[in-house]
PDB file of N, CA and C in Angstrom:
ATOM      1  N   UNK L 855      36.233 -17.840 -18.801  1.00 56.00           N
ATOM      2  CA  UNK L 855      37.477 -17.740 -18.037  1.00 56.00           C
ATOM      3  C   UNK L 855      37.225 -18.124 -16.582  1.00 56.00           C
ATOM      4  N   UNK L 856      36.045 -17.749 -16.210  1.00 67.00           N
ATOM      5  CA  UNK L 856      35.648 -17.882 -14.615  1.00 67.00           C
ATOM      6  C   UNK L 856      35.763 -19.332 -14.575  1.00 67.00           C
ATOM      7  N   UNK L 857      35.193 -20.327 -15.251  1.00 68.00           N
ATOM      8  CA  UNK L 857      35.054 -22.308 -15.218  1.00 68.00           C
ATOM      9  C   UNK L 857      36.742 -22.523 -15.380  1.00 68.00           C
ATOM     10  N   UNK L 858      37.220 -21.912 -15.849  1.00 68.00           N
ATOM     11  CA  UNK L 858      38.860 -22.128 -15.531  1.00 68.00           C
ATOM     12  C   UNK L 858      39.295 -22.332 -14.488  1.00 68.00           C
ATOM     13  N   UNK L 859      39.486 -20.756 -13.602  1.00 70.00           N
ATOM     14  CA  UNK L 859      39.720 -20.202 -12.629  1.00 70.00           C
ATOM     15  C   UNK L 859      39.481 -21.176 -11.867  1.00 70.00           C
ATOM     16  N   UNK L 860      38.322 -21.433 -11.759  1.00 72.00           N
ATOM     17  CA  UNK L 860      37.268 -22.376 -10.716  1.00 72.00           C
ATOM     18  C   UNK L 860      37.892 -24.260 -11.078  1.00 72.00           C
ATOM     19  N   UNK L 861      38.490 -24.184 -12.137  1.00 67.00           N
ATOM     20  CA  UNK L 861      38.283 -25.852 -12.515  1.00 67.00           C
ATOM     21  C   UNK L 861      39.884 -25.708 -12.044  1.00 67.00           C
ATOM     22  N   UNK L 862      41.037 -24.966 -12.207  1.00 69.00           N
ATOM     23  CA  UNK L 862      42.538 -24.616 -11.509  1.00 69.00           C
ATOM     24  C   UNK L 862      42.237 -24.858 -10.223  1.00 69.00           C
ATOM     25  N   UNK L 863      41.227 -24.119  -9.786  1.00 71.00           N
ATOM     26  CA  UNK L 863      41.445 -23.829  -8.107  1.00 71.00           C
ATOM     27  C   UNK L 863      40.985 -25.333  -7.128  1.00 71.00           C
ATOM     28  N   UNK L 864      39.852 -26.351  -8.311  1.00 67.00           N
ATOM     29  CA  UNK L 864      39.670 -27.669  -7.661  1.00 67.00           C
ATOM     30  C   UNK L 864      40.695 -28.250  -7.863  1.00 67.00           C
ATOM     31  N   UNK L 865      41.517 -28.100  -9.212  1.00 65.00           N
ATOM     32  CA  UNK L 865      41.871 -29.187  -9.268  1.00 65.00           C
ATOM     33  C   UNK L 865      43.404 -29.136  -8.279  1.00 65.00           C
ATOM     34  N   UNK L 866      43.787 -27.812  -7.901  1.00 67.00           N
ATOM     35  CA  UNK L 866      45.033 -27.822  -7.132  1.00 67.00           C
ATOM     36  C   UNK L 866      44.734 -28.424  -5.688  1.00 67.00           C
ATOM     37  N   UNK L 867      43.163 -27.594  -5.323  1.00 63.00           N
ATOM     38  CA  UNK L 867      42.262 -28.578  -3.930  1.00 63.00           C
ATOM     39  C   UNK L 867      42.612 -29.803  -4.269  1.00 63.00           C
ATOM     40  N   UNK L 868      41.078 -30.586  -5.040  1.00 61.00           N
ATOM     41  CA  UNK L 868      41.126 -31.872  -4.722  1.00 61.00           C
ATOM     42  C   UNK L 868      41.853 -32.748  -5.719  1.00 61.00           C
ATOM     43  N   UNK L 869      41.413 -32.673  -7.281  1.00 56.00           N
ATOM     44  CA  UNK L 869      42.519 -33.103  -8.246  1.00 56.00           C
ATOM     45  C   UNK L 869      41.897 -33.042  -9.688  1.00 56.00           C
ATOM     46  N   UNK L 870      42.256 -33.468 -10.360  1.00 57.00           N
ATOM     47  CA  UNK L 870      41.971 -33.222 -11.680  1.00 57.00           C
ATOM     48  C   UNK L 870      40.663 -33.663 -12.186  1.00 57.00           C
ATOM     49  N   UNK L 871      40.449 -34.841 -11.497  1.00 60.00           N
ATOM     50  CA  UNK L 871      38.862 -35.395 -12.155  1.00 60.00           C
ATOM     51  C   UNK L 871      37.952 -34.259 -11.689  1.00 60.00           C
ATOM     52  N   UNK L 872      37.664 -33.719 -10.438  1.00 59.00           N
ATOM     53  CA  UNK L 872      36.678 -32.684 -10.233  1.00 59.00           C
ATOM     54  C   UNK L 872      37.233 -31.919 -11.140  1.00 59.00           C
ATOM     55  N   UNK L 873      37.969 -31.194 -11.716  1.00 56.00           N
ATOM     56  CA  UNK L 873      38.254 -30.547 -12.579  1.00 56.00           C
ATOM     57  C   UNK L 873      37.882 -30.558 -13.795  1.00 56.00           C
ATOM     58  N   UNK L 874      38.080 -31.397 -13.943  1.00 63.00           N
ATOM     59  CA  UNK L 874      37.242 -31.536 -15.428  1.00 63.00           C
ATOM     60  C   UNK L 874      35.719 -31.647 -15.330  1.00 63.00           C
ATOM     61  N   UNK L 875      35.388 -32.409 -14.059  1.00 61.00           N
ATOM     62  CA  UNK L 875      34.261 -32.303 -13.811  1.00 61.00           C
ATOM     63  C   UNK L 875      33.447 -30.732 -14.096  1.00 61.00           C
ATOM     64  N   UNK L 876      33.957 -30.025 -13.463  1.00 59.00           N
ATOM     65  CA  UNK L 876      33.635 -28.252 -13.147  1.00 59.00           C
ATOM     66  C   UNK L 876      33.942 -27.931 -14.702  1.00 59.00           C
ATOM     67  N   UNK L 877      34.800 -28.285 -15.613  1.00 63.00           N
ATOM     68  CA  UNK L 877      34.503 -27.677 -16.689  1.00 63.00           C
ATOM     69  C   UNK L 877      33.830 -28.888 -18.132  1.00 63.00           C
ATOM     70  N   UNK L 878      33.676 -29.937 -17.719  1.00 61.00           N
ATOM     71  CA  UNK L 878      32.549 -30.436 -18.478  1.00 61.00           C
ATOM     72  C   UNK L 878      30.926 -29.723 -18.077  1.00 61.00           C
ATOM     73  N   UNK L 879      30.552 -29.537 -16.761  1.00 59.00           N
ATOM     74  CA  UNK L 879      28.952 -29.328 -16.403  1.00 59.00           C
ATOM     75  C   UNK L 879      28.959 -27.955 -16.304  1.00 59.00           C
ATOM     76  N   UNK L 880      30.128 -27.236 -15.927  1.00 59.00           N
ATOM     77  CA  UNK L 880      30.300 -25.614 -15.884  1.00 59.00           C
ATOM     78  C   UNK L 880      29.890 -25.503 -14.510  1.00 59.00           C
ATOM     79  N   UNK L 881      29.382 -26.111 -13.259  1.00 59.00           N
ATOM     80  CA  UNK L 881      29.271 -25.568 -12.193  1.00 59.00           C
ATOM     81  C   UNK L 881      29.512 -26.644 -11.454  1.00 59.00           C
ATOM     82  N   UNK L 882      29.807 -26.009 -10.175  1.00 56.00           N
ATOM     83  CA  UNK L 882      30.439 -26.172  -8.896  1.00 56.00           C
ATOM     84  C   UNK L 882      30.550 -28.009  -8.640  1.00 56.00           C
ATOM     85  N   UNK L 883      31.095 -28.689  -8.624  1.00 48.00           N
ATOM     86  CA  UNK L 883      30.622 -30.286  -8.314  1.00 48.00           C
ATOM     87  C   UNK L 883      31.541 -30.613  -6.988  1.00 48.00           C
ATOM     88  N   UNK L 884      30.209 -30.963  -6.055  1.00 49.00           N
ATOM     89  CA  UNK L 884      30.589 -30.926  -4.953  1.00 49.00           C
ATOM     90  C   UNK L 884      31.067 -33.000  -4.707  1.00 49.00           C
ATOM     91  N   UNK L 885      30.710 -33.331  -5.384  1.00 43.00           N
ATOM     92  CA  UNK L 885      31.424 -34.989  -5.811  1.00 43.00           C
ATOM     93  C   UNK L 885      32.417 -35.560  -5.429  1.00 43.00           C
TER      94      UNK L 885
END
């Protein structure tokens, strides 16, 4: 649930590709 949280909260930041990014690798992608 937390890689959710975290993959919502980029992707409303920066956009959807980090998002998926954060929940394909499971952590933080600073990219």
């Amino acid at each position: 649930l937390r890689r959710y949280i975290v993959a919502e909260a980029v992707y409303q930041n920066s956009g959807q590709m980090k998002a998926i990014h954060l929940v394909y690798l499971g952590t933080p992608a600073v990219v």
